[in-house]
PDB file of C-alpha atoms in Angstrom:
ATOM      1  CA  UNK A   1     118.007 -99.561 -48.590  1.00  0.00           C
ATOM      2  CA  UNK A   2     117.930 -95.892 -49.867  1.00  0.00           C
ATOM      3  CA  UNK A   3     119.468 -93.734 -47.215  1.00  0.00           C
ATOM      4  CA  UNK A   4     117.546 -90.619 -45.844  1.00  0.00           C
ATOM      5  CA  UNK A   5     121.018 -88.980 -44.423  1.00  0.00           C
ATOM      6  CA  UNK A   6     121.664 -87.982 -48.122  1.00  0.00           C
ATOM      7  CA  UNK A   7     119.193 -85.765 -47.540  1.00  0.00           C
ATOM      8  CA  UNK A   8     120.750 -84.004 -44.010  1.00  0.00           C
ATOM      9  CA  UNK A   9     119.678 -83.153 -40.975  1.00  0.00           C
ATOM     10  CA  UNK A  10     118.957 -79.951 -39.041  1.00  0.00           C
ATOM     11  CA  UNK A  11     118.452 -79.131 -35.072  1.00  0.00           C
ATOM     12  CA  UNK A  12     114.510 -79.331 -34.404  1.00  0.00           C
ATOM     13  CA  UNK A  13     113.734 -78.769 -30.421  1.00  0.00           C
ATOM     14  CA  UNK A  14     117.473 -79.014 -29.507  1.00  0.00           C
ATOM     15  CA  UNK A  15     117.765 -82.505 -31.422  1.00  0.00           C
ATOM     16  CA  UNK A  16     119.247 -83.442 -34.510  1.00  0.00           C
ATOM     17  CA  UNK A  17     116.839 -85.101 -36.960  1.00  0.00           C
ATOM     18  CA  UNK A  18     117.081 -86.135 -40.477  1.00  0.00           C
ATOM     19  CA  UNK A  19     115.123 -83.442 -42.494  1.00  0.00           C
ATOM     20  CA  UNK A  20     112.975 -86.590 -44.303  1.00  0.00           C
ATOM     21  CA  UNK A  21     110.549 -86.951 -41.850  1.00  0.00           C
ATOM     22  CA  UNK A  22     106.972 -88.618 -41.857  1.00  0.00           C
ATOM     23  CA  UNK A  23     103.790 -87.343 -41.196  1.00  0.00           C
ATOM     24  CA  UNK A  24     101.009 -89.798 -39.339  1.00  0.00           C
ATOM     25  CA  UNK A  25      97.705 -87.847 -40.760  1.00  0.00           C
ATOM     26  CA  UNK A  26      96.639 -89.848 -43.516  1.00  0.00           C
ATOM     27  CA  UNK A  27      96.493 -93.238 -41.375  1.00  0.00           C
ATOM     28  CA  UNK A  28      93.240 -92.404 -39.868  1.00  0.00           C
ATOM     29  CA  UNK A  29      90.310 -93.160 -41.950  1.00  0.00           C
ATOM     30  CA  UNK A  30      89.144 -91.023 -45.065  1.00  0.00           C
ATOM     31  CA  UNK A  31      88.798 -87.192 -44.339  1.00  0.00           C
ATOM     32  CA  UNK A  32      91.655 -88.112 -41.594  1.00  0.00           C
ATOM     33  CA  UNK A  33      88.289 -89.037 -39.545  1.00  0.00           C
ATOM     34  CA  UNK A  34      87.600 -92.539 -37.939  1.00  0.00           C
ATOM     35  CA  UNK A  35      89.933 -95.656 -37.986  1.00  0.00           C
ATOM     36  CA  UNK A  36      92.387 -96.447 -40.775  1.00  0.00           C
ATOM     37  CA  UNK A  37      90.848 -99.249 -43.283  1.00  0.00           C
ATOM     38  CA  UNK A  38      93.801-101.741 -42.663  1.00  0.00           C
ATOM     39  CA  UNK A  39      95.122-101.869 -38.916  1.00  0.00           C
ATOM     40  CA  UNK A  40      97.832-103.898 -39.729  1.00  0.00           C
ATOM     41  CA  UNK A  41      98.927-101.783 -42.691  1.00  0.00           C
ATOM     42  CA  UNK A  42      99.234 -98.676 -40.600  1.00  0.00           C
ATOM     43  CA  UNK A  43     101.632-100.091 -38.032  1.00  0.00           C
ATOM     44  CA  UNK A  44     103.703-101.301 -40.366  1.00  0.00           C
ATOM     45  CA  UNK A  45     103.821 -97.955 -42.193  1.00  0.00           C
ATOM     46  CA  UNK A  46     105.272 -96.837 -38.794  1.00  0.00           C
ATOM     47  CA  UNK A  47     107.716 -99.154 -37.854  1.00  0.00           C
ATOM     48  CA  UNK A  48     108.839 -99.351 -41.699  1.00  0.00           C
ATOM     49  CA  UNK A  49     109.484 -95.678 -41.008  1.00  0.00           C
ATOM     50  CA  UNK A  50     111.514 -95.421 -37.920  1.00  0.00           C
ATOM     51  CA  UNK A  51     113.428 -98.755 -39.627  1.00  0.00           C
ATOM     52  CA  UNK A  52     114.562 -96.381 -42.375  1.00  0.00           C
ATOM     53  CA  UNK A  53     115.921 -94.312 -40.337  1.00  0.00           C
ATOM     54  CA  UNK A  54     113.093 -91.566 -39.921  1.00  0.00           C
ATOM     55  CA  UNK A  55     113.540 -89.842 -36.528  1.00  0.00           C
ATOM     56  CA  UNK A  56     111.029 -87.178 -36.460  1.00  0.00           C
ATOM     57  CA  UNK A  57     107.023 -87.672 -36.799  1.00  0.00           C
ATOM     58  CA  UNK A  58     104.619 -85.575 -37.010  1.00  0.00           C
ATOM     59  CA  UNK A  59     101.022 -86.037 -35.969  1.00  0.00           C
ATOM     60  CA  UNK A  60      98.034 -84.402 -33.817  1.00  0.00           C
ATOM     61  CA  UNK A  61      95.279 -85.386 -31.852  1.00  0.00           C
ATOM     62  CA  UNK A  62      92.750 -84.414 -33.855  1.00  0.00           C
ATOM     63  CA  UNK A  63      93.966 -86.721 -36.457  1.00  0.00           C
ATOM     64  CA  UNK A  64      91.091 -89.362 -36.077  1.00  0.00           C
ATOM     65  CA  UNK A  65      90.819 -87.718 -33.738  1.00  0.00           C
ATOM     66  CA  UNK A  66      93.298 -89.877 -31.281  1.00  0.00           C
ATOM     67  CA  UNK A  67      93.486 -92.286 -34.150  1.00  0.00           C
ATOM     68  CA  UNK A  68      97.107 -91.701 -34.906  1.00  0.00           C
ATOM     69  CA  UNK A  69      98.196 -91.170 -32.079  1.00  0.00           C
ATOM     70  CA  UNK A  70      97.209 -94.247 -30.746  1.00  0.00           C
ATOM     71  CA  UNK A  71      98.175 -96.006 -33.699  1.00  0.00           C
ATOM     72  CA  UNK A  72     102.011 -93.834 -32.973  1.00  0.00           C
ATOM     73  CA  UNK A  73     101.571 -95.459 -29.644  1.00  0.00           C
ATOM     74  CA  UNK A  74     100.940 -99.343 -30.437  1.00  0.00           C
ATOM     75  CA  UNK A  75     103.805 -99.390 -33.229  1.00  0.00           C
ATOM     76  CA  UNK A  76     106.113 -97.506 -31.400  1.00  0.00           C
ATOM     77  CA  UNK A  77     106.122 -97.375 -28.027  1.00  0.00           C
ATOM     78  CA  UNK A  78     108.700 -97.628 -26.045  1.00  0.00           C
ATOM     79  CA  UNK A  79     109.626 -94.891 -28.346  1.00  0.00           C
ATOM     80  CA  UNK A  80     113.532 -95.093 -29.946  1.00  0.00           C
ATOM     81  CA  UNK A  81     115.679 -92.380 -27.486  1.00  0.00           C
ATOM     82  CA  UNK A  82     116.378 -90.057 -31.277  1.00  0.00           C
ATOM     83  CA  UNK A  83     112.567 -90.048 -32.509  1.00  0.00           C
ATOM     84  CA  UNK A  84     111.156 -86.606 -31.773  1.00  0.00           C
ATOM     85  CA  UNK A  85     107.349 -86.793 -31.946  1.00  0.00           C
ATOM     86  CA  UNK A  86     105.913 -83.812 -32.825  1.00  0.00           C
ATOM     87  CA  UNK A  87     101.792 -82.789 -32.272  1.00  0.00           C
ATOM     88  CA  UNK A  88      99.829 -79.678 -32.912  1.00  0.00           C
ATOM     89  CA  UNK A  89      96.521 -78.364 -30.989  1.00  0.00           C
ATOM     90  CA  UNK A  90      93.741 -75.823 -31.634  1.00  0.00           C
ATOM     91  CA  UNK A  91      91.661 -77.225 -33.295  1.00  0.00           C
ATOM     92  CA  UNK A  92      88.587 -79.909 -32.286  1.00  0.00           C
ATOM     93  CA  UNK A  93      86.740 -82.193 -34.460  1.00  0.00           C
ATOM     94  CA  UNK A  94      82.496 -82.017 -34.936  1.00  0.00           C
ATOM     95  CA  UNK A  95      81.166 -85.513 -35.399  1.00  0.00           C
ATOM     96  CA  UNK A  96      80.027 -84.541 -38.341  1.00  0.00           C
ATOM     97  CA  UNK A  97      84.524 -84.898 -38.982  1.00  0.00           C
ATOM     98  CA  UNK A  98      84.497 -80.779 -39.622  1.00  0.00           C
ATOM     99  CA  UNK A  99      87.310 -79.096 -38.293  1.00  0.00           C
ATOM    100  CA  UNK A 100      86.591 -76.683 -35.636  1.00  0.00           C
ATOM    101  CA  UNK A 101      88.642 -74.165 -33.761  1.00  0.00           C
ATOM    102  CA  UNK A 102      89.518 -75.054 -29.553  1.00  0.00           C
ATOM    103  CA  UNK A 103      91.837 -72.350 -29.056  1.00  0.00           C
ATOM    104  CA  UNK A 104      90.848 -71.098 -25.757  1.00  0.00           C
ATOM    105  CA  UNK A 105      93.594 -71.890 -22.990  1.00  0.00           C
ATOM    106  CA  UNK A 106      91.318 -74.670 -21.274  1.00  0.00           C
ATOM    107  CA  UNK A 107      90.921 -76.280 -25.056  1.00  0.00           C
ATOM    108  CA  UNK A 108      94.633 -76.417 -25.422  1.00  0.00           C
ATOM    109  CA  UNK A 109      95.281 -77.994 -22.273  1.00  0.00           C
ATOM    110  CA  UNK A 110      92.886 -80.479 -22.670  1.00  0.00           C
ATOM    111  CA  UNK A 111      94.690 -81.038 -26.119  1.00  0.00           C
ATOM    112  CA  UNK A 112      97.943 -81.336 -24.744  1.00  0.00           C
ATOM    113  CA  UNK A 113      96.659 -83.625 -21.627  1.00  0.00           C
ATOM    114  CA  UNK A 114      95.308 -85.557 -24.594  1.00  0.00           C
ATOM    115  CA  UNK A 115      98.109 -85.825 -26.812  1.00  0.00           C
ATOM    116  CA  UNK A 116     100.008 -87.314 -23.683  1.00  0.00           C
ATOM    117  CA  UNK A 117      97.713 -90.070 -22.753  1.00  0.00           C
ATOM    118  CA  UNK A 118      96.893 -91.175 -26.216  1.00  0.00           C
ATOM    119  CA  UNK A 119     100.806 -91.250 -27.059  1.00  0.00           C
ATOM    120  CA  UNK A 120     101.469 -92.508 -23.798  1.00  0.00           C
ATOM    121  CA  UNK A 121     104.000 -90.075 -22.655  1.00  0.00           C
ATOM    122  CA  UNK A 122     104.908 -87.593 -19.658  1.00  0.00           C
ATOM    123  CA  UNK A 123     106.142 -84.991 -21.924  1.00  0.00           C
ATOM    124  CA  UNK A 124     105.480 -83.750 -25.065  1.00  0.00           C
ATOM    125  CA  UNK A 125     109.024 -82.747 -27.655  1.00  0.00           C
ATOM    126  CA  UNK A 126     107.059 -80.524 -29.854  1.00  0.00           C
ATOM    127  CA  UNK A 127     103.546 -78.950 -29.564  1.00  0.00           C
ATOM    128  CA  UNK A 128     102.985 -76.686 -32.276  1.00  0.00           C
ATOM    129  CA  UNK A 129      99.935 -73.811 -32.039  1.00  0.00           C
ATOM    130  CA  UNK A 130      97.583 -74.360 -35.233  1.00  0.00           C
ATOM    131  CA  UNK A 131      96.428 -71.078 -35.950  1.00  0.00           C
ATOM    132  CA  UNK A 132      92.999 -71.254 -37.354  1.00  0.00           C
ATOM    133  CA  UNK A 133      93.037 -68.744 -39.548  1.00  0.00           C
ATOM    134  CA  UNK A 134      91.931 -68.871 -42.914  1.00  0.00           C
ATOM    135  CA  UNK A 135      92.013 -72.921 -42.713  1.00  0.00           C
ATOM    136  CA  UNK A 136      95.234 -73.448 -45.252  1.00  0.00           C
ATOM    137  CA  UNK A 137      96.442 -70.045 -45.195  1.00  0.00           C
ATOM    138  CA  UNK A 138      96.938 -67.818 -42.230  1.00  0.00           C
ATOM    139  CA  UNK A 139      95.361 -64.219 -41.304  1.00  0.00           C
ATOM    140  CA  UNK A 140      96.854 -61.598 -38.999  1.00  0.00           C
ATOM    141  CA  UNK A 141      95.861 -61.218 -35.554  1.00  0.00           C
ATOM    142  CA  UNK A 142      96.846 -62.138 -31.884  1.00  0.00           C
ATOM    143  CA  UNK A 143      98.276 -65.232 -31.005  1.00  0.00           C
ATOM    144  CA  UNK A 144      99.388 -64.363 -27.432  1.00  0.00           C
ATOM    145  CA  UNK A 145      96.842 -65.434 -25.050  1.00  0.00           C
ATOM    146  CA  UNK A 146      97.237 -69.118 -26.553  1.00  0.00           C
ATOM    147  CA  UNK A 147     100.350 -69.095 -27.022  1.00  0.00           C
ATOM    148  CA  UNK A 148     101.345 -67.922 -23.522  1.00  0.00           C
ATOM    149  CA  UNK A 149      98.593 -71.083 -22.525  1.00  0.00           C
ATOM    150  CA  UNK A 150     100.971 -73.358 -24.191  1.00  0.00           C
ATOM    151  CA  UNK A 151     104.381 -71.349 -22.729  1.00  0.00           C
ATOM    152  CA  UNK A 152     102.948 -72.081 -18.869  1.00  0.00           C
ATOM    153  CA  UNK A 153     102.568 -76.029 -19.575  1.00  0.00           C
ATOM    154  CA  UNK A 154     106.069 -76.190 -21.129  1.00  0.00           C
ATOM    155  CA  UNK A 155     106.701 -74.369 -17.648  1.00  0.00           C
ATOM    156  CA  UNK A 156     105.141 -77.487 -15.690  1.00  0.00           C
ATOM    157  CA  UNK A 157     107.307 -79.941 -17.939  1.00  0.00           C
ATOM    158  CA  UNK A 158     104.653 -80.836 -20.234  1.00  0.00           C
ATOM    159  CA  UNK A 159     106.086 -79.714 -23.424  1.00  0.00           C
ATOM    160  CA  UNK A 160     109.790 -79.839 -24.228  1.00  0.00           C
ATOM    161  CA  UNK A 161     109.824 -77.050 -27.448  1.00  0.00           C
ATOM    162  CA  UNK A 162     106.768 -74.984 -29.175  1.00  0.00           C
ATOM    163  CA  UNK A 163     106.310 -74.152 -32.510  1.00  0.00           C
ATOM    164  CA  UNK A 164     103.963 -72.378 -34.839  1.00  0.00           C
ATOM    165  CA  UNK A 165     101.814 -73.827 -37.794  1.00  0.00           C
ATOM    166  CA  UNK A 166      99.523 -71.577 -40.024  1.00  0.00           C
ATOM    167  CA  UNK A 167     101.057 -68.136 -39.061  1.00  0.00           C
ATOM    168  CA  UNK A 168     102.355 -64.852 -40.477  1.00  0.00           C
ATOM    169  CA  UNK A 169     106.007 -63.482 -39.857  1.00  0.00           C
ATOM    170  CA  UNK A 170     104.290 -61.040 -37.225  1.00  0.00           C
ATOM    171  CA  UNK A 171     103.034 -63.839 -35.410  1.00  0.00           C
ATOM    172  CA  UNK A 172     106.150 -65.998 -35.190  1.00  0.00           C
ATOM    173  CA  UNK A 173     107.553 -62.482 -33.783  1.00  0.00           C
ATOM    174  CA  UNK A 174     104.446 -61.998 -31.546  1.00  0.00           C
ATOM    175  CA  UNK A 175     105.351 -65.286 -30.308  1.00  0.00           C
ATOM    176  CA  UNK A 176     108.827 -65.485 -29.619  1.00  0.00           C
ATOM    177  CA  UNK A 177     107.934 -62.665 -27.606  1.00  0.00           C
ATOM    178  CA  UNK A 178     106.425 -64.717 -25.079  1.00  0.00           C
ATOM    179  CA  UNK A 179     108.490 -68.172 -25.651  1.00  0.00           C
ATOM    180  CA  UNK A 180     111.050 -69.833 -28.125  1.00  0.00           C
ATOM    181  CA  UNK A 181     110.029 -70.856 -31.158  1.00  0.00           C
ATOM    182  CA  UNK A 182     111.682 -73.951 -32.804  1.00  0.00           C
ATOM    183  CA  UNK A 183     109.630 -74.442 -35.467  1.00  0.00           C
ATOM    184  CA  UNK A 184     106.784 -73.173 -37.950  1.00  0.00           C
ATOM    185  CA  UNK A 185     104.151 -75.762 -40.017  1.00  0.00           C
ATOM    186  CA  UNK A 186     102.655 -73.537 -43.099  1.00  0.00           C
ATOM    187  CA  UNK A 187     101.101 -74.779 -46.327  1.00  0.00           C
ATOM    188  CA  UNK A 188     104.282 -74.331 -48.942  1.00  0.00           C
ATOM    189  CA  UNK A 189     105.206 -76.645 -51.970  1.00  0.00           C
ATOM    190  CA  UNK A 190     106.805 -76.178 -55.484  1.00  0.00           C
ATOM    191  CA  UNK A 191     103.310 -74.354 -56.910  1.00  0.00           C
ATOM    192  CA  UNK A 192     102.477 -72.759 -53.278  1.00  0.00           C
ATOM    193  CA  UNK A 193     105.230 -70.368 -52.363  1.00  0.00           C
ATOM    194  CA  UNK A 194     103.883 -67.763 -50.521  1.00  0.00           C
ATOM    195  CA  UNK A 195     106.166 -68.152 -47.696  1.00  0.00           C
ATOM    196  CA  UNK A 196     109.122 -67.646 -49.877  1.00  0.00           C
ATOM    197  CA  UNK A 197     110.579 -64.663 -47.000  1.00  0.00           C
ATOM    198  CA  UNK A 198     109.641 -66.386 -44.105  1.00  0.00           C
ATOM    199  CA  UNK A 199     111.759 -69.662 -44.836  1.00  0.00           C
ATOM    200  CA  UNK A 200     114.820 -67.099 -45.432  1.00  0.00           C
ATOM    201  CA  UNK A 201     113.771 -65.592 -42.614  1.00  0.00           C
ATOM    202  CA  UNK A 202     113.801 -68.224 -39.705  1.00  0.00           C
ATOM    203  CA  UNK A 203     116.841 -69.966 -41.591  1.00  0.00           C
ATOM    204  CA  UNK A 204     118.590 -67.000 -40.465  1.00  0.00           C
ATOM    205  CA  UNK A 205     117.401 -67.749 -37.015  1.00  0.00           C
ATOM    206  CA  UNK A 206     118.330 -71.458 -37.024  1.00  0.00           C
ATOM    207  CA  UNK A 207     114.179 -72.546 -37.002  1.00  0.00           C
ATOM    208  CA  UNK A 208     112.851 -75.411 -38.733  1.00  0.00           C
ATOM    209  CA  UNK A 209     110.197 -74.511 -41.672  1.00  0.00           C
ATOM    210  CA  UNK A 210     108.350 -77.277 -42.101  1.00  0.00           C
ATOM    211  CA  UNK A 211     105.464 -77.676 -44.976  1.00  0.00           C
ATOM    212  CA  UNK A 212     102.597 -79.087 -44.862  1.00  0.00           C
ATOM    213  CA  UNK A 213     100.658 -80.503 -47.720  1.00  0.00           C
ATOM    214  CA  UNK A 214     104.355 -80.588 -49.781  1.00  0.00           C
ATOM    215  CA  UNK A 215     102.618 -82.990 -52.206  1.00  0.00           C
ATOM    216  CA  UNK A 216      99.913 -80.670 -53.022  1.00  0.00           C
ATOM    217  CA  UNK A 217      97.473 -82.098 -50.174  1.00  0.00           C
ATOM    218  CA  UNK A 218      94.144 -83.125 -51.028  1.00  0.00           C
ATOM    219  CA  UNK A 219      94.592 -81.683 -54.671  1.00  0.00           C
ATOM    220  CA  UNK A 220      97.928 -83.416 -55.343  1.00  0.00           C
ATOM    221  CA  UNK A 221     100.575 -81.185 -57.176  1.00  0.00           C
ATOM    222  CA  UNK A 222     100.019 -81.646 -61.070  1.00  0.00           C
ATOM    223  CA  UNK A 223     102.043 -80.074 -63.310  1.00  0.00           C
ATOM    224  CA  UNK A 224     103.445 -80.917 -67.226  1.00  0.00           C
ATOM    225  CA  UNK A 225     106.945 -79.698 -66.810  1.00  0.00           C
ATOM    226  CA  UNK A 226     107.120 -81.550 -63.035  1.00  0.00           C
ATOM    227  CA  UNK A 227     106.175 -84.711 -64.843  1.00  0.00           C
ATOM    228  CA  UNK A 228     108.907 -83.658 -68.139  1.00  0.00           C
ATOM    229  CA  UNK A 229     111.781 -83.493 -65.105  1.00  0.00           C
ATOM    230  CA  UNK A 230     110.485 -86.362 -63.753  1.00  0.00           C
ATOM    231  CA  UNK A 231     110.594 -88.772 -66.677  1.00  0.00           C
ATOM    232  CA  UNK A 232     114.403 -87.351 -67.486  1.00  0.00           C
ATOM    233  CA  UNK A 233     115.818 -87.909 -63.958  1.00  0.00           C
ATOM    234  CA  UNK A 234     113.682 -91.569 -63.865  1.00  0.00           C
ATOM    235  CA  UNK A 235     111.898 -90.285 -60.955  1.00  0.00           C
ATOM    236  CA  UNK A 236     108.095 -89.774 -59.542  1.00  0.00           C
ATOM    237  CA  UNK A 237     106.602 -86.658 -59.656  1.00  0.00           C
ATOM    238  CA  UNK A 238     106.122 -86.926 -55.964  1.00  0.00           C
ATOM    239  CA  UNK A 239     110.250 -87.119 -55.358  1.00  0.00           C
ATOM    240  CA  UNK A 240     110.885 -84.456 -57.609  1.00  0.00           C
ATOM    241  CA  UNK A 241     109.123 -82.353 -55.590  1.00  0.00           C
ATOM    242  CA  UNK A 242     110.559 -83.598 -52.111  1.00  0.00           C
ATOM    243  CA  UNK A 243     113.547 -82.882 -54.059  1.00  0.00           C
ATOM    244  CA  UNK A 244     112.934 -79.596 -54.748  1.00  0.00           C
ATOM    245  CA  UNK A 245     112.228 -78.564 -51.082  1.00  0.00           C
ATOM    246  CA  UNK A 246     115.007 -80.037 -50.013  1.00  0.00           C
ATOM    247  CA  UNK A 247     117.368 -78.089 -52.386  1.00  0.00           C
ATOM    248  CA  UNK A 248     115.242 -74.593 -51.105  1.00  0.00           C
ATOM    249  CA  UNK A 249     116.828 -74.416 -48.089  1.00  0.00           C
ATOM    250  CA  UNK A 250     118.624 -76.212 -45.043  1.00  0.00           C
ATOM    251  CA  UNK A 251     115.726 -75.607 -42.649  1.00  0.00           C
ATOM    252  CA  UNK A 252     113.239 -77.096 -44.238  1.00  0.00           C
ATOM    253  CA  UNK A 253     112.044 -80.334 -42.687  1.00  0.00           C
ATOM    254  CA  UNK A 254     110.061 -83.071 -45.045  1.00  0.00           C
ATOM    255  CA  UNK A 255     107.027 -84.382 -43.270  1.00  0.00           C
ATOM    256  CA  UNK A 256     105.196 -86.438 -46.822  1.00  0.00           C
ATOM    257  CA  UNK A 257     102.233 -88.519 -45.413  1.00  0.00           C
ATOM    258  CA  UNK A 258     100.902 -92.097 -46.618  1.00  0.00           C
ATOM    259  CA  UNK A 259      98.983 -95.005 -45.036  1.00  0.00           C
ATOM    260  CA  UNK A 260     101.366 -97.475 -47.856  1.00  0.00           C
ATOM    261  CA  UNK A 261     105.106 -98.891 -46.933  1.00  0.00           C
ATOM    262  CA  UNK A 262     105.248 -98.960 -50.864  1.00  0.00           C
ATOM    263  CA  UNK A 263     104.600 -95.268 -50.846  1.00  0.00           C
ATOM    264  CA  UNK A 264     107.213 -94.458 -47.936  1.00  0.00           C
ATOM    265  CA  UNK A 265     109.986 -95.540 -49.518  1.00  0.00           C
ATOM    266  CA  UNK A 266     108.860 -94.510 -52.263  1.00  0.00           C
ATOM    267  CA  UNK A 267     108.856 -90.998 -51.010  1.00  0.00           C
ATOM    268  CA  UNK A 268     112.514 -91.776 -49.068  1.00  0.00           C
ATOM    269  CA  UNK A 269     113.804 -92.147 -52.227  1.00  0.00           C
ATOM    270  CA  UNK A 270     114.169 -88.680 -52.987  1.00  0.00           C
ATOM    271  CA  UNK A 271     116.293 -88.025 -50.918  1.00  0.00           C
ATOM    272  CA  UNK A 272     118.655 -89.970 -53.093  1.00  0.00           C
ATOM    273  CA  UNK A 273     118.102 -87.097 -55.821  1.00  0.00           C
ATOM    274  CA  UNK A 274     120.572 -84.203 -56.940  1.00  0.00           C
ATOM    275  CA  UNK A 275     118.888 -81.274 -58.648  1.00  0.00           C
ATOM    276  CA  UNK A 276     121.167 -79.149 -61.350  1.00  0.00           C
ATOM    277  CA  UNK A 277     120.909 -75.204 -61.424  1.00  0.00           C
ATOM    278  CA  UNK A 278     118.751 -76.054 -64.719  1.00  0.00           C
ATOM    279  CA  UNK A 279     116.668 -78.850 -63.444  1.00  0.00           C
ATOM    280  CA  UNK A 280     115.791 -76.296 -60.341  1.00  0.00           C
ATOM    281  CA  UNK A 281     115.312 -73.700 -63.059  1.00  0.00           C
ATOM    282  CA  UNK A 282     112.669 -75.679 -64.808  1.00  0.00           C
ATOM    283  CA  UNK A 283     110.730 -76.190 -61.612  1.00  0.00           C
ATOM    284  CA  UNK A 284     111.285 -72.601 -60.422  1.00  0.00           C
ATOM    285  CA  UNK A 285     108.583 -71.967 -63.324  1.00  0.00           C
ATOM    286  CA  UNK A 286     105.842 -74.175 -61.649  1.00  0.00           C
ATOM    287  CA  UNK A 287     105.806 -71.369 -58.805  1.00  0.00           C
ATOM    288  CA  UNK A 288     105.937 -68.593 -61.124  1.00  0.00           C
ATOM    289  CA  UNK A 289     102.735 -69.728 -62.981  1.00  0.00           C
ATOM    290  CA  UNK A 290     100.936 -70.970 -60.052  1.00  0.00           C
ATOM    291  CA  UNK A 291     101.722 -67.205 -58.772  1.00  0.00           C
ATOM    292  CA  UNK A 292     100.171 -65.802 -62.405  1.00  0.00           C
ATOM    293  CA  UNK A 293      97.124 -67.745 -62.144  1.00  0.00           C
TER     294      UNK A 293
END
């Protein structure tokens, strides 16, 4: 079995995890709305994960919403002592499945109430604040009277560690004003690399940067000299790029989402990759054009 410690570990929430991580989203129906298409197939996406040695997931309760979370709950519970679980609030979902902001302080502590039950836990190891924003990319502005919302129920023992998803550097500093931070969840991959300072930036500080979408998302990453590296180091696409975040930088934690075992270890694998100077050259370029165009 392919080894995710090749890949390290770093200190998320005052716990050492292995930086390949999972992330739960995509095992709730299509549009992460409603209930996955195969039941079955989504436990054993779970437990196949933990089994590898996966220690830290990452999931919300607006996945579904409370799909995942339940579906967290039913394959893992009694949870492993190492697994840090980590969930995210402010947002709400329409029944039409749009995505709509709950930010207020009673919204986020009916999230995190909800996150508990559905998880089926007394306290929570990570709750991050999603920042609205704009959707994938995140606009200035306040983030104290939520965040402080959040700070008082880590106060009553609710939540172990916050963190930050969708924010600017002024925010995560707006923030740690008011609480520790452990860890920020923006949109960054090898063509999206806007947050290029930031990861330098809370490395320095000893915070976990973790990306979302790393794959590309809904628009998977596609890219001619990604697929060239690819084919030369007999890899996927996919765990060239989970390389290639790895090699960035020490803090950054892998959270790759798929409702397929086939596809986890799949994306485990990449773990097992070493990038030269002129392989991570090549790739660089992906950013740089991306950034032209």
């Amino acid at each position: 079995m392919t080894s995710i410690l090749k890949a390290g570990v770093f200190t998320l929430g005052g716990r050492t995890v292995n930086r390949m991580g999972y992330g739960a989203m995509q095992l709730a129906g299509p549009g992460v709305f409603g209930p996955p298409k195969d039941h079955a197939a989504a436990l054993a996406v779970l437990r196949e994960a933990v089994a590898s040695g996966v220690n830290h997931i990452d999931t919300s309760d607006f996945y579904g919403p409370h799909v995942t979370n339940q579906l967290i709950r039913e394959a893992l519970h009694p949870y492993p002592d190492d697994l840090t679980i980590v969930t995210k609030v402010g947002a709400i979902r329409g029944a039409d499945a749009s995505w709509n902001p709950a930010q207020s302080p009673e919204e986020l502590t009916r999230a995190v109430h909800d996150n508990l039950s559905n998880l089926g836990i007394e306290a929570i190891d990570v709750v991050n604040l999603r920042v609205m924003g704009d959707v994938h990319a995140p606009s200035e502005g306040s983030i104290a009277p939520q965040f402080a919302a959040l700070a008082g129920l880590q106060k009553q023992g609710l939540i172990k560690h916050l963190g930050l998803s969708n924010v600017t550097s002024t925010q995560v500093a707006e923030a740690q004003s008011i609480a520790d931070v452990v860890c920020v969840q923006n949109l960054y991959n090898l063509a999206h690399r806007e947050d290029e300072a930031l990861i330098d930036e809370l490395a320095g500080q000893g915070i976990a940067y973790v990306p979302f979408f790393p794959l590309g998302g809904f628009t998977p990453l596609q890219s001619s000299t990604l697929s060239e590296v690819a084919a030369e180091l007999d890899a996927t696409p996919m765990q060239v790029a989970l390389a290639w975040l790895l090699h960035r930088s020490p803090n950054i934690l892998l959270i790759p989402g798929t409702s397929s075992v086939g596809h986890l270890r799949e994306n485990l694998k990449a773990a097992d990759l070493v990038l030269s100077d002129a392989v991570l050259g090549k790739l660089n370029t992906i950013g740089d054009q991306s950034a032209e165009g």
